[in-house]
Every structure is written in C-alpha cells, then in structure tokens.
Amino acid sequence: MTSPTVAEALAAGLARHHVTTIFGQSLPSALFLATPHHAIRQVAYRTENAGGAMADGYARVSGRIGVVAAQNGPAATLLVPPLAEAMKASVPVLALVQEVPRANRDRNAFQEFDHEALFASCAKWVRRLDDPARVDDYLDMAVATACSGRPGPVVLLLPRDVLTAAVPPGTTARRARLGTFPQDPTRPAAEPVARAAELLRTARRPVVVAGGGVHLSGASAALARLQERASLPVGTTTMGKGAVDEQHPLSLGIVSNYMGRGSTGRHVRPVVQEADVVLFVGTRTNENGTDAWRAFPPGATYVHIDVDAAEVGRNYESVRLVGDARLTLEDLCAALEAGDLAARKAARVDVVERIAGARRAADADLAPLVTGESVPLRPERVVAELDAVLRDHDVVLAADASYSTIWMGNQLRARRAGQRFLAPRGLAGLGWGVPLALGARVARPDAVVVALVGDGGFGHVWSELETAVREDLPIVVVLLNNGILGFQKHVELVQFGAHTSATDFASVDHAAVARACGADGVRVDTVADLGPALAKAVGSGRPTLVEVLCDPDAYPPITAWDEVGERAIRGTGGAA
C-alpha cells in the first residue's frame, strides 16, 4: 500500500480534529488538493487579512478551531493583524503557512521570509514541520496549544517539499480528536469559591460583569443560573454581549466606555459605581471595558474568574478564581445555593426597579433619535429599525471596529443568553466586520448573519463581497455611510479643535459596488425606505448590502465626550 504524502496525512489529521472548513487560496496547493477527500471545504478569500478574520469568526461561533492557510512571504505577513486580534481576544486559530523547500532555506529563495520571527509576537506557538514522520505530532501539538488554557492562535510552517514527501512506512498514527474548546477545562479550589460565595451572599450592592470568556467557555447557561438564583445584576463587556438575555429584569446591558448621554447604559451607571462587590467573569478589565478604569468604585471588593492567571487581579486586586468560566460559575452557584440567599432575594425588588427605571430613562433619552425623520438619517434610527426587523430571527451579529461596534453594543438587543455579537475588540482594527460575519455564516448556515459596518471599515474589504457571492454565503451588510472616518475625525475635533485632511472621503456608491460583485445592493436615504429595505435583505437569502446615508455629525455616546463632544464636533474646526 502506498504511503500517504504529508499533505494527505495533514488533511486526514485535520478531519480527525473536527475541521470541516479551511479559509485559504490556492497555496499550499498540495494540501488543498488533498482536503476534498476528507470532506473539508475550502473557502477562498480575496485577501489574507480577511481570511484570518473569517477563521476567527468561524471559531467564535462554532466552538471549533478556525483554520486559515496562506503562502509564504507577502501572504503570510497579511495574517499578522488577524492573528494578533485572535491573540488578544483569546480565539483559537490555526494558520497553515507554506514555506520554501528545505534545500532553498536561507538562500534568498523567492518570497522567503523569517516566519518564526514574524509570528512570534502574535501566536502562542510557532513551529516548522521538517520531518515527514512527525506530521501528526506537530498537528496535535498545534491544535492542543490553540484550544487549551487561554485559547489563541498557533502557526504551523509547512515547507513545500515536505508536503509532497511520503510519510515513512510504520509511522504511528494518532487518534485524538482535539479541535473543540475549551480543552481540558479546570476549576479553582473550593476555598476561594466559598469565600467568593460568601462575599456575594452578604453584599449589599453586588454587580457581575461578564466578558468574552463566558462565550469561549460556553458559560452562558451557568451565568443565567447565577443571575436568577442569587438575584444578581449582570452587565457585560462588548465582547461579552449576549452572555445574558438583555431583556432579563436583572440585566444591565453593556458596561464600557460608551455609557454617556444617549446611551442605553447611562442610567444604570450608578448601579455599577455604587457596587460594594464586583464579580468579573472572563474579562481582561481593559481600558474600554472599564471606561478607562473609572467605571468601578475603588472601595469595592473584587472577585475575578478567568482561565488566565495573569489576567486575574491585573487591574483590580481580587479574590482569585483561576479556572474555566463555566465550571467555576457552576461551583460558585452551587456554593451560593448551599447557603442562605434570603438577603439577596429581599434586595431583588429594589435592584429590579432601579434597572427598570434606568431603562425607561434611557428610552426617553433615545426617543427623539430613534423616531426622528431627519435626513441624512441618524445611526440611532437605523439601528433601531434593524433591531425591530431582527426581533423574531435567530441572528448572529458582527460589527466593524470604531463606531459600528458601539452602535451594535448600545442598541441591538440580546434576546437570549448565549446569542453572539462579534466585534474585533482585541486590537479593534478596521475592516473585520464583514469577514467575521462570513466566518460566522460558514459556522451557522441556519442563522441570519448581519454585519453592521461603516464606510471607512468597509473600504478595507469591498472585495470580500465577491467571496460571499462565489461561496454562497448570504450575509446582510448594513453600511452606515457618513462619508468620513467618523471616530478619527470626531476625536481630533474633541482633542484639538481641528481635524486632519485624511478623514473625509469622496462619494462612493457602495450599493453599486455590491451589485457589480453579483450581490444585491440598495441605497437608502429616507426613513420611509429603511424598514422595508432591511426586511427584504434579511428575508432574501442572498448576499445583500443595504447602504444608508447617515448624518456625518452623529457620534455615539462615548462617556469621555459628554462635556465637549457636541460642541466640538458641531463647531467650526477645520482641516489642520
């Protein structure tokens, strides 16, 4: 019997690890010629930047490792941004990168580059497969490293000549199936769990803040149980959005740097700032998620659950619960239920009423913006209409960085625990909303997948509309076109009273771009056309772009801009 080539063995190993999709172009060709024999689909992207983000979105939604492939040299360098995002956001992605043949190494071969140095800062693990007998060994090391502990990206370098070499006869095949995560979840010791339970049980004003780690560990049901049984108000970070049902009477919505005037979270901010015990779950307590570390009271007692010991207590000294979020929340809930929860139940009426009152006040603040007929349209009106259209659908939402993420987080409602809202919050790079949505669509072909983007971010990835058409990935792209790089222009006006010349765009008909790619494209410039256009797009089953012309002076409720934002943005600051 003929021995398989390394490419064939690699394809078989990927299938063993639950891999059914690889995002990649033609190279490594030997691998992509082998994968169809193992029922692995190749989704061919247009750019490696976008391909890496697709693998990221796929992993976040599927619970399985995302795989992206690229050739050596310039293609490999374009994987750095999405892998860096995955590294910061704790998403397991395997990058398979072709290398020059072994005999040509260090001879200035065509497109040769030091890929080990290139990926050192943006991957958990980087190795080169030189020995054909060890293909299974290296693949299993890569997948295990990506999916274990704090998940993250890994890179396996594949010399071109090794891929076509035969695996030596008698090589021992591996059988483990490791492609899902969290792999090997751990739980903390009983003593700190008991201490945390007692703190929450006796707290007068406790608050829970859930981050993206809740989604990564599949902990939404455990968090919902804790919220309900212990009557705990729960907010989320942007990456944690959807971890709890935001319609629940004890849900605070997003706790972040956009709880300013006009936000859905402005009036619940006092609930957070008056907390005496704060439980963090799966969050890095980063700048935006804590409003520059100002959202939480310095005198509170903190408890922090995270799989990464280095994140626990990083910014808030905490009772340390190092372990998987789901297992730890289950243990914490059991410890709470074993004791007396009468005080928590007694406090429930008051905190529910405070939250309900805060929601009513927020609705009153937003009412003029979500019902107004002004043209160009306000983004708040657009997102409110989108939320209404999506109300009865099973939806995965993605957003680009910058304003789009804020509009999504602020107004689009999570209507069940575990609903996914994807945003690039590791590095927050522009252009990743559409490819995140494409990856999510591959993972969830049964769901409606919507990407909310701005014209600045969309300009990075126009070409991936062709990918959506060619690969039959019917996502809906809602494009807020204000003709500017909004965040950049507005922050310059806020900080300097003037803006640079690079923040304004020429007029682009993005709907025409979509139609040129074979997708549906419609441009909306009136309120009357907005709802019908969104409903048609969601129900069409085709890749569709809905471009909405929006007010360039509209800016989201960033807390730090409350005092100076409107005056500065609507002022007379000119180009610097």
Coordinates of C-alpha atoms in Angstrom, one line a residue:
M1 CA 0.0 0.0 0.0
T2 CA 1.4 3.4 -1.0
S3 CA 2.2 5.7 1.9
P4 CA 0.3 8.9 2.1
T5 CA 2.0 12.2 1.4
V6 CA 2.4 14.7 4.3
A7 CA -0.3 16.8 2.7
E8 CA -2.7 13.8 2.6
A9 CA -1.8 12.9 6.2
L10 CA -2.3 16.5 7.3
A11 CA -5.7 16.6 5.6
A12 CA -6.7 13.4 7.4
G13 CA -5.4 14.8 10.7
L14 CA -7.4 18.0 10.3
A15 CA -10.6 16.0 9.7
R16 CA -9.8 14.0 12.8
H17 CA -9.8 17.2 14.8
H18 CA -13.3 18.2 13.6
V19 CA -12.1 20.6 10.9
T20 CA -14.6 20.9 8.1
T21 CA -13.5 24.2 6.6
I22 CA -10.2 25.9 5.8
F23 CA -10.1 29.5 4.7
G24 CA -7.4 29.8 2.1
Q25 CA -6.5 30.5 -1.5
S26 CA -4.6 28.0 -3.7
L27 CA -1.5 27.6 -1.6
P28 CA -0.4 25.3 -0.1
S29 CA -1.7 23.6 -3.2
A30 CA -0.8 20.1 -2.2
L31 CA -2.9 20.4 0.9
F32 CA -5.9 21.8 -0.9
L33 CA -5.8 19.0 -3.5
A34 CA -6.0 16.6 -0.6
T35 CA -8.6 18.1 1.6
P36 CA -11.7 17.4 -0.6
H37 CA -11.0 13.7 0.0
H38 CA -11.7 14.3 3.7
A39 CA -14.9 16.4 3.3
I40 CA -13.0 19.6 4.2
R41 CA -14.4 22.7 2.4
Q42 CA -12.1 25.3 1.1
V43 CA -13.5 28.9 1.4
A44 CA -11.3 31.0 -0.8
Y45 CA -10.9 34.5 0.5
R46 CA -9.7 37.5 -1.6
T47 CA -7.1 38.8 1.0
E48 CA -5.3 37.0 3.8
N49 CA -6.3 39.8 6.2
A50 CA -9.9 38.9 5.7
G51 CA -9.2 35.2 5.6
G52 CA -7.7 35.3 9.1
A53 CA -10.7 37.2 10.4
M54 CA -13.1 34.7 8.8
A55 CA -11.3 31.9 10.6
D56 CA -11.7 34.0 13.8
G57 CA -15.4 34.5 13.3
Y58 CA -15.9 30.8 12.5
A59 CA -14.1 29.7 15.7
R60 CA -16.1 32.2 17.9
V61 CA -19.4 30.9 16.7
S62 CA -18.7 27.2 16.1
G63 CA -16.7 26.4 19.2
R64 CA -14.2 24.6 17.0
I65 CA -10.7 25.8 16.0
G66 CA -10.7 28.1 12.9
V67 CA -8.1 27.2 10.2
V68 CA -6.6 29.6 7.7
A69 CA -3.9 28.9 5.1
A70 CA -1.5 31.1 3.2
Q71 CA 1.6 31.0 1.1
N72 CA 5.0 32.2 2.3
G73 CA 6.2 35.8 2.2
P74 CA 3.7 38.6 1.5
A75 CA 0.6 36.5 2.1
A76 CA 1.9 35.3 5.4
T77 CA 2.6 38.9 6.5
L78 CA -1.0 39.8 6.0
L79 CA -2.0 37.2 8.6
V80 CA -0.3 39.2 11.3
P81 CA -3.3 41.5 12.0
P82 CA -6.0 38.8 12.3
L83 CA -3.7 36.6 14.4
A84 CA -2.9 39.5 16.7
E85 CA -6.6 40.1 17.1
A86 CA -7.1 36.4 17.9
M87 CA -4.2 36.5 20.4
K88 CA -5.7 39.4 22.3
A89 CA -9.3 38.2 22.1
S90 CA -8.3 34.6 23.0
V91 CA -9.6 32.9 19.9
P92 CA -8.1 29.5 18.7
V93 CA -7.0 29.8 15.1
L94 CA -4.5 27.5 13.3
A95 CA -2.6 29.2 10.5
L96 CA -1.0 26.8 8.0
V97 CA 1.7 28.7 6.2
Q98 CA 3.7 27.3 3.2
E99 CA 7.5 27.6 3.5
V100 CA 10.2 27.5 0.8
P101 CA 11.6 24.0 0.2
R102 CA 14.2 22.9 2.8
A103 CA 17.1 22.9 0.3
N104 CA 16.4 26.5 -0.6
R105 CA 16.2 27.8 3.0
D106 CA 18.5 30.8 3.9
R107 CA 19.4 31.3 0.2
N108 CA 17.1 34.2 -0.6
A109 CA 14.6 31.9 -2.2
F110 CA 11.5 33.5 -3.8
Q111 CA 9.3 35.2 -1.2
E112 CA 11.4 33.6 1.6
F113 CA 11.0 35.3 5.0
D114 CA 11.7 34.5 8.6
H115 CA 8.1 33.5 9.5
E116 CA 9.1 32.3 13.0
A117 CA 10.2 35.8 13.9
L118 CA 7.2 37.3 12.1
F119 CA 4.6 35.4 14.1
A120 CA 6.5 35.3 17.4
S121 CA 4.5 38.2 18.9
C122 CA 1.0 37.2 17.7
A123 CA 0.9 33.5 18.2
K124 CA 1.0 31.1 21.2
W125 CA 3.1 28.6 19.3
V126 CA 5.1 28.6 16.0
R127 CA 6.8 25.5 14.6
R128 CA 8.1 24.3 11.3
L129 CA 7.4 20.7 10.2
D130 CA 10.6 19.4 8.6
D131 CA 10.2 15.6 9.4
P132 CA 7.5 13.8 7.4
A133 CA 7.3 11.2 10.1
R134 CA 6.1 13.8 12.7
V135 CA 3.1 15.3 10.8
D136 CA 0.6 14.0 13.3
D137 CA 2.8 15.0 16.3
Y138 CA 3.1 18.6 15.1
L139 CA -0.6 18.9 14.1
D140 CA -1.7 17.7 17.5
M141 CA 0.7 20.0 19.3
A142 CA -0.7 22.9 17.3
V143 CA -4.4 22.1 18.0
A144 CA -3.8 21.3 21.6
T145 CA -1.9 24.5 22.2
A146 CA -4.5 26.6 20.4
C147 CA -7.5 25.2 22.3
S148 CA -6.1 24.7 25.8
G149 CA -5.7 27.1 28.7
R150 CA -6.3 30.6 27.4
P151 CA -7.2 29.9 23.7
G152 CA -5.2 31.6 21.0
P153 CA -3.7 31.4 17.5
V154 CA -0.9 29.0 16.5
V155 CA 1.2 28.7 13.3
L156 CA 2.4 25.6 11.6
L157 CA 5.0 26.2 8.9
L158 CA 5.0 23.7 6.0
P159 CA 7.9 23.5 3.6
R160 CA 6.7 22.9 0.1
D161 CA 8.8 19.8 -0.5
V162 CA 7.8 18.3 2.9
L163 CA 4.1 18.5 1.8
T164 CA 4.7 16.3 -1.2
A165 CA 7.0 13.8 0.6
A166 CA 5.7 10.4 1.7
V167 CA 5.1 9.7 5.3
P168 CA 7.6 6.9 6.2
P169 CA 6.0 3.4 6.5
G170 CA 5.4 2.3 10.1
T171 CA 4.8 5.9 11.4
T172 CA 2.4 5.7 14.3
A173 CA -0.9 7.4 13.6
R174 CA -2.6 9.5 16.3
R175 CA -6.3 9.1 17.1
A176 CA -7.1 12.0 19.5
R177 CA -9.8 14.5 18.5
L178 CA -8.8 17.9 19.9
G179 CA -10.4 20.5 17.7
T180 CA -13.0 21.8 20.1
F181 CA -12.6 24.2 23.0
P182 CA -12.2 24.8 25.9
Q183 CA -9.9 21.8 26.0
D184 CA -9.0 20.3 29.4
P185 CA -11.1 22.9 31.4
T186 CA -10.0 23.3 35.1
R187 CA -11.8 24.6 38.2
P188 CA -10.4 26.6 41.1
A189 CA -10.0 25.1 44.6
A190 CA -13.1 25.0 46.9
E191 CA -11.8 27.6 49.5
P192 CA -11.7 30.7 47.2
V193 CA -15.0 29.7 45.7
A194 CA -16.6 29.5 49.2
R195 CA -15.1 32.9 50.0
A196 CA -16.4 34.4 46.8
A197 CA -19.9 32.9 47.5
E198 CA -19.9 34.4 51.0
L199 CA -18.9 37.9 49.6
L200 CA -21.8 37.8 47.1
R201 CA -24.3 36.4 49.6
T202 CA -23.7 39.2 52.1
A203 CA -23.1 42.0 49.7
R204 CA -25.5 45.0 49.8
R205 CA -25.0 46.1 46.2
P206 CA -23.2 43.3 44.2
V207 CA -22.6 43.6 40.4
V208 CA -21.4 40.9 37.9
V209 CA -19.6 41.9 34.7
A210 CA -19.2 39.2 32.0
G211 CA -16.6 39.3 29.3
G212 CA -15.9 37.3 26.2
G213 CA -14.6 34.4 28.2
V214 CA -18.2 33.5 29.0
H215 CA -18.8 32.8 25.4
L216 CA -15.5 31.0 24.9
S217 CA -16.2 28.5 27.7
G218 CA -19.9 28.1 26.9
A219 CA -20.8 29.5 30.3
S220 CA -24.0 31.5 29.4
A221 CA -26.4 29.0 31.0
A222 CA -24.3 28.9 34.2
L223 CA -24.2 32.7 34.3
A224 CA -28.0 32.9 33.7
R225 CA -28.5 30.4 36.6
L226 CA -26.3 32.5 38.9
Q227 CA -28.1 35.7 37.9
E228 CA -31.5 34.3 38.6
R229 CA -30.8 32.2 41.7
A230 CA -28.8 34.8 43.5
S231 CA -30.7 37.9 42.2
L232 CA -27.5 39.4 40.8
P233 CA -27.5 42.3 38.3
V234 CA -25.3 41.4 35.4
G235 CA -23.7 43.6 32.8
T236 CA -21.3 42.7 30.0
T237 CA -18.3 44.0 28.2
T238 CA -18.7 44.4 24.4
M239 CA -17.1 41.0 23.8
G240 CA -19.4 39.5 26.4
K241 CA -22.5 41.0 24.9
G242 CA -25.1 38.2 24.6
A243 CA -23.7 36.3 27.6
V244 CA -27.1 37.1 29.3
D245 CA -30.5 37.9 28.0
E246 CA -30.6 41.7 28.0
Q247 CA -34.3 41.7 28.4
H248 CA -34.0 40.0 31.8
P249 CA -35.0 42.4 34.6
L250 CA -31.6 42.0 36.3
S251 CA -29.5 42.7 33.1
L252 CA -27.6 46.0 33.0
G253 CA -26.6 45.9 29.3
I254 CA -23.0 46.9 28.3
V255 CA -20.7 48.4 30.9
S256 CA -18.0 50.2 29.0
N257 CA -16.6 53.5 27.7
Y258 CA -19.9 54.3 25.9
M259 CA -22.3 55.0 28.8
G260 CA -22.6 58.7 28.0
R261 CA -25.6 60.8 27.0
G262 CA -27.9 59.0 24.6
S263 CA -26.7 55.5 25.7
T264 CA -28.9 52.7 26.9
G265 CA -26.4 52.3 29.8
R266 CA -26.1 55.8 31.0
H267 CA -28.7 55.5 33.8
V268 CA -27.5 52.1 35.1
R269 CA -24.0 53.5 35.6
P270 CA -24.8 54.4 39.2
V271 CA -25.7 50.7 39.9
V272 CA -22.1 49.9 38.8
Q273 CA -20.4 52.8 40.6
E274 CA -22.1 52.1 43.9
A275 CA -21.3 48.4 43.9
D276 CA -19.6 47.0 47.1
V277 CA -18.7 43.6 45.5
V278 CA -17.9 43.2 41.8
L279 CA -17.6 39.8 40.1
F280 CA -15.6 39.8 36.9
V281 CA -16.0 36.7 34.6
G282 CA -13.8 36.2 31.6
T283 CA -12.7 39.8 31.1
R284 CA -9.3 41.5 30.7
T285 CA -10.6 44.5 32.6
N286 CA -9.2 46.5 29.7
E287 CA -9.4 50.3 29.1
N288 CA -12.6 50.4 27.0
G289 CA -14.4 47.7 29.1
T290 CA -13.8 49.7 32.3
D291 CA -14.2 53.3 30.9
A292 CA -10.5 53.9 31.4
W293 CA -10.7 52.1 34.8
R294 CA -13.2 54.7 36.0
A295 CA -16.5 52.7 35.9
F296 CA -15.9 50.7 39.1
P297 CA -15.5 52.1 42.6
P298 CA -12.1 51.9 44.2
G299 CA -13.5 50.8 47.5
A300 CA -15.3 47.8 46.2
T301 CA -14.2 44.2 46.9
Y302 CA -13.4 42.3 43.7
V303 CA -13.7 38.7 42.6
H304 CA -12.2 37.6 39.3
I305 CA -12.9 34.4 37.3
D306 CA -10.6 33.8 34.4
V307 CA -8.7 30.9 32.8
D308 CA -5.6 33.0 32.6
A309 CA -4.0 33.6 36.0
A310 CA -2.1 36.6 34.6
E311 CA -5.4 38.5 34.0
V312 CA -6.9 37.8 37.4
G313 CA -6.2 40.8 39.5
R314 CA -4.3 42.6 36.8
N315 CA -6.1 45.9 37.3
Y316 CA -8.3 45.2 40.4
E317 CA -6.9 43.2 43.3
S318 CA -9.3 40.3 43.6
V319 CA -10.3 37.1 45.1
R320 CA -8.7 34.8 42.6
L321 CA -10.8 32.2 40.9
V322 CA -8.5 30.8 38.2
G323 CA -10.3 28.3 36.0
D324 CA -12.8 27.7 33.3
A325 CA -15.7 30.2 33.4
R326 CA -18.4 27.6 33.1
L327 CA -17.1 25.2 35.7
T328 CA -16.2 28.0 38.1
L329 CA -19.7 29.6 37.8
E330 CA -21.3 26.2 38.4
D331 CA -19.3 25.8 41.5
L332 CA -20.0 29.3 42.7
C333 CA -23.7 28.9 42.1
A334 CA -23.7 25.6 44.0
A335 CA -21.9 27.3 46.9
L336 CA -24.4 30.1 47.0
E337 CA -27.4 27.8 46.8
A338 CA -26.0 25.8 49.7
G339 CA -26.3 28.9 51.9
D340 CA -29.0 31.4 52.9
L341 CA -29.9 33.6 49.9
A342 CA -32.7 35.4 51.8
A343 CA -30.9 38.7 51.7
R344 CA -30.3 38.5 48.0
K345 CA -33.9 37.7 47.4
A346 CA -35.0 40.6 49.6
A347 CA -32.8 43.0 47.6
R348 CA -34.1 41.9 44.3
V349 CA -37.2 44.1 44.2
D350 CA -35.2 47.3 44.7
V351 CA -32.5 46.5 42.1
V352 CA -35.0 45.3 39.5
E353 CA -36.9 48.6 39.9
R354 CA -33.7 50.6 39.6
I355 CA -32.8 48.9 36.4
A356 CA -36.3 49.3 35.0
G357 CA -36.3 53.0 35.9
A358 CA -32.9 53.3 34.2
R359 CA -34.3 51.6 31.0
R360 CA -37.3 54.0 31.0
A361 CA -35.0 57.0 31.3
A362 CA -32.7 55.7 28.5
D363 CA -35.7 55.1 26.2
A364 CA -36.8 58.7 26.9
D365 CA -33.4 60.0 26.0
L366 CA -33.2 58.0 22.8
A367 CA -36.8 58.6 21.7
P368 CA -36.1 61.7 19.6
L369 CA -33.2 60.0 17.8
V370 CA -34.9 56.6 17.1
T371 CA -38.1 58.2 15.9
G372 CA -36.8 61.3 14.1
E373 CA -37.4 61.8 10.4
S374 CA -34.2 63.8 9.8
V375 CA -32.1 63.4 6.6
P376 CA -29.4 62.3 6.4
L377 CA -30.6 59.6 8.8
R378 CA -29.4 59.3 12.3
P379 CA -27.5 56.0 13.0
E380 CA -29.7 55.5 16.1
R381 CA -32.8 55.4 13.9
V382 CA -31.1 52.9 11.5
V383 CA -30.1 50.5 14.3
A384 CA -33.5 50.8 16.0
E385 CA -35.1 49.8 12.7
L386 CA -32.6 46.9 12.3
D387 CA -33.3 45.7 15.8
A388 CA -37.1 45.6 15.1
V389 CA -36.5 43.7 11.8
L390 CA -34.3 41.1 13.6
R391 CA -36.6 40.6 16.6
D392 CA -38.1 37.3 15.5
H393 CA -35.0 35.8 13.9
D394 CA -32.1 33.6 15.1
V395 CA -29.4 36.1 14.5
V396 CA -25.6 36.3 14.7
L397 CA -24.4 39.9 14.5
A398 CA -21.0 41.2 13.6
A399 CA -19.7 44.8 13.6
D400 CA -16.7 46.6 12.4
A401 CA -14.4 48.4 14.9
S402 CA -15.0 52.0 15.8
Y403 CA -18.5 53.5 15.7
S404 CA -20.2 50.4 14.3
T405 CA -19.3 48.3 17.4
I406 CA -20.7 51.0 19.6
W407 CA -24.0 51.2 17.8
M408 CA -24.3 47.5 17.9
G409 CA -23.5 47.2 21.6
N410 CA -25.7 50.2 22.5
Q411 CA -28.9 49.4 20.7
L412 CA -29.1 45.9 19.3
R413 CA -30.7 43.7 21.9
A414 CA -29.5 40.2 23.1
R415 CA -32.8 38.3 23.4
R416 CA -31.4 35.1 24.8
A417 CA -28.4 34.0 26.8
G418 CA -25.6 32.9 24.5
Q419 CA -26.5 35.0 21.5
R420 CA -23.4 36.0 19.6
F421 CA -22.3 39.6 18.8
L422 CA -18.9 39.6 17.2
A423 CA -16.6 42.6 17.2
P424 CA -12.8 43.0 16.8
R425 CA -12.1 44.1 20.4
G426 CA -8.6 42.6 20.7
L427 CA -6.9 45.2 18.5
A428 CA -10.0 46.8 17.1
G429 CA -8.8 47.0 13.5
L430 CA -11.0 48.4 10.8
G431 CA -12.4 46.1 8.1
W432 CA -13.0 43.0 10.1
G433 CA -16.8 43.2 10.5
V434 CA -17.6 41.6 7.1
P435 CA -15.1 38.8 7.2
L436 CA -16.2 38.0 10.8
A437 CA -19.7 37.7 9.5
L438 CA -18.6 35.4 6.6
G439 CA -16.8 33.1 9.0
A440 CA -19.9 33.1 11.3
R441 CA -22.1 32.2 8.3
V442 CA -20.0 29.2 7.5
A443 CA -20.3 28.1 11.1
R444 CA -24.0 28.8 11.3
P445 CA -25.7 28.3 7.9
D446 CA -29.1 28.2 9.7
A447 CA -28.8 31.7 11.2
V448 CA -29.4 35.1 9.8
V449 CA -26.0 36.8 9.9
V450 CA -25.7 40.6 9.8
A451 CA -22.7 42.8 9.6
L452 CA -23.0 46.4 10.8
V453 CA -20.2 48.5 9.3
G454 CA -19.1 52.0 8.4
D455 CA -17.9 53.2 5.1
G456 CA -14.4 53.6 6.5
G457 CA -14.1 50.0 7.5
F458 CA -15.9 48.6 4.5
G459 CA -13.4 50.2 2.2
H460 CA -10.8 47.6 3.5
V461 CA -12.9 44.6 2.4
W462 CA -15.0 45.5 -0.6
S463 CA -13.6 42.5 -2.5
E464 CA -15.0 40.0 0.0
L465 CA -18.5 40.7 -1.3
E466 CA -17.3 38.6 -4.3
T467 CA -16.3 35.9 -1.8
A468 CA -19.8 36.0 -0.3
V469 CA -21.4 35.5 -3.8
R470 CA -19.0 32.9 -5.0
E471 CA -19.0 30.8 -1.8
D472 CA -22.8 31.2 -1.4
L473 CA -22.6 32.9 2.0
P474 CA -25.7 35.1 2.2
I475 CA -24.9 37.7 4.8
V476 CA -26.6 41.0 5.2
V477 CA -24.2 44.0 5.3
V478 CA -25.8 47.2 6.8
L479 CA -23.5 50.0 5.8
L480 CA -23.7 53.3 7.7
N481 CA -22.3 55.8 5.1
N482 CA -21.4 59.1 6.7
G483 CA -18.7 60.0 4.2
I484 CA -16.0 60.2 6.8
L485 CA -13.7 58.3 9.2
G486 CA -16.1 59.2 12.0
F487 CA -14.1 58.2 15.1
Q488 CA -10.9 59.7 13.8
K489 CA -12.5 63.0 12.7
H490 CA -14.5 63.5 15.9
V491 CA -11.8 62.6 18.3
E492 CA -9.5 65.0 16.5
L493 CA -12.1 67.7 16.9
V494 CA -12.6 66.9 20.6
Q495 CA -8.9 66.8 21.3
F496 CA -7.5 69.5 19.0
G497 CA -10.4 71.6 17.8
A498 CA -9.5 70.7 14.2
H499 CA -9.2 67.7 12.0
T500 CA -6.7 66.4 9.5
S501 CA -7.4 66.2 5.8
A502 CA -7.5 62.4 5.7
T503 CA -10.8 62.0 7.5
D504 CA -13.2 62.9 4.6
F505 CA -13.9 60.6 1.7
A506 CA -15.0 61.1 -1.9
S507 CA -18.5 60.0 -2.6
V508 CA -18.8 56.2 -3.3
D509 CA -21.9 54.3 -4.4
H510 CA -21.3 51.2 -2.3
A511 CA -24.6 49.6 -3.3
A512 CA -23.3 49.7 -6.9
V513 CA -20.1 48.0 -5.8
A514 CA -22.2 45.2 -4.3
R515 CA -24.2 44.8 -7.4
A516 CA -21.1 44.7 -9.5
C517 CA -19.9 41.8 -7.4
G518 CA -23.2 39.9 -8.0
A519 CA -24.7 40.7 -4.6
D520 CA -27.9 42.7 -4.1
G521 CA -27.3 46.3 -3.3
V522 CA -29.7 49.1 -2.3
R523 CA -29.1 52.7 -1.2
V524 CA -31.4 54.2 1.4
D525 CA -31.7 57.9 2.0
T526 CA -35.2 58.2 3.6
V527 CA -36.8 56.8 6.7
A528 CA -39.7 55.5 4.7
D529 CA -37.4 53.2 2.7
L530 CA -35.3 52.0 5.6
G531 CA -37.5 49.4 7.3
P532 CA -38.7 47.7 4.0
A533 CA -35.1 47.6 2.7
L534 CA -33.8 45.9 5.8
A535 CA -36.7 43.4 5.9
K536 CA -36.2 42.5 2.3
A537 CA -32.5 42.0 2.8
V538 CA -32.9 39.8 5.9
G539 CA -35.5 37.6 4.1
S540 CA -33.8 37.4 0.7
G541 CA -31.4 34.6 1.4
R542 CA -28.8 36.4 -0.8
P543 CA -25.7 38.4 -0.1
T544 CA -27.1 41.9 0.3
L545 CA -25.7 45.3 1.1
V546 CA -28.0 48.0 2.5
E547 CA -26.2 51.3 2.3
V548 CA -27.8 54.0 4.4
L549 CA -26.7 57.6 4.1
C550 CA -26.1 58.9 7.6
D551 CA -25.5 62.2 9.4
P552 CA -21.8 62.9 9.5
D553 CA -22.2 64.8 12.7
A554 CA -23.8 62.0 14.6
Y555 CA -21.5 60.4 17.1
P556 CA -22.1 57.6 19.7
P557 CA -22.4 58.1 23.5
I558 CA -18.7 57.9 24.4
T559 CA -18.6 58.8 28.1
A560 CA -15.4 61.0 27.8
W561 CA -17.1 63.2 25.2
D562 CA -20.1 64.1 27.3
E563 CA -18.9 67.6 28.1
V564 CA -17.2 68.6 24.9
G565 CA -18.3 66.3 22.2
E566 CA -21.3 68.0 20.7
R567 CA -19.8 71.5 21.0
A568 CA -16.5 70.4 19.4
I569 CA -18.0 68.2 16.6
R570 CA -20.6 70.7 15.6
G571 CA -18.1 73.6 15.9
T572 CA -16.1 75.3 13.2
G573 CA -12.9 73.2 13.5
G574 CA -11.3 73.0 10.0
A575 CA -8.6 70.8 8.4
A576 CA -5.2 71.0 10.0

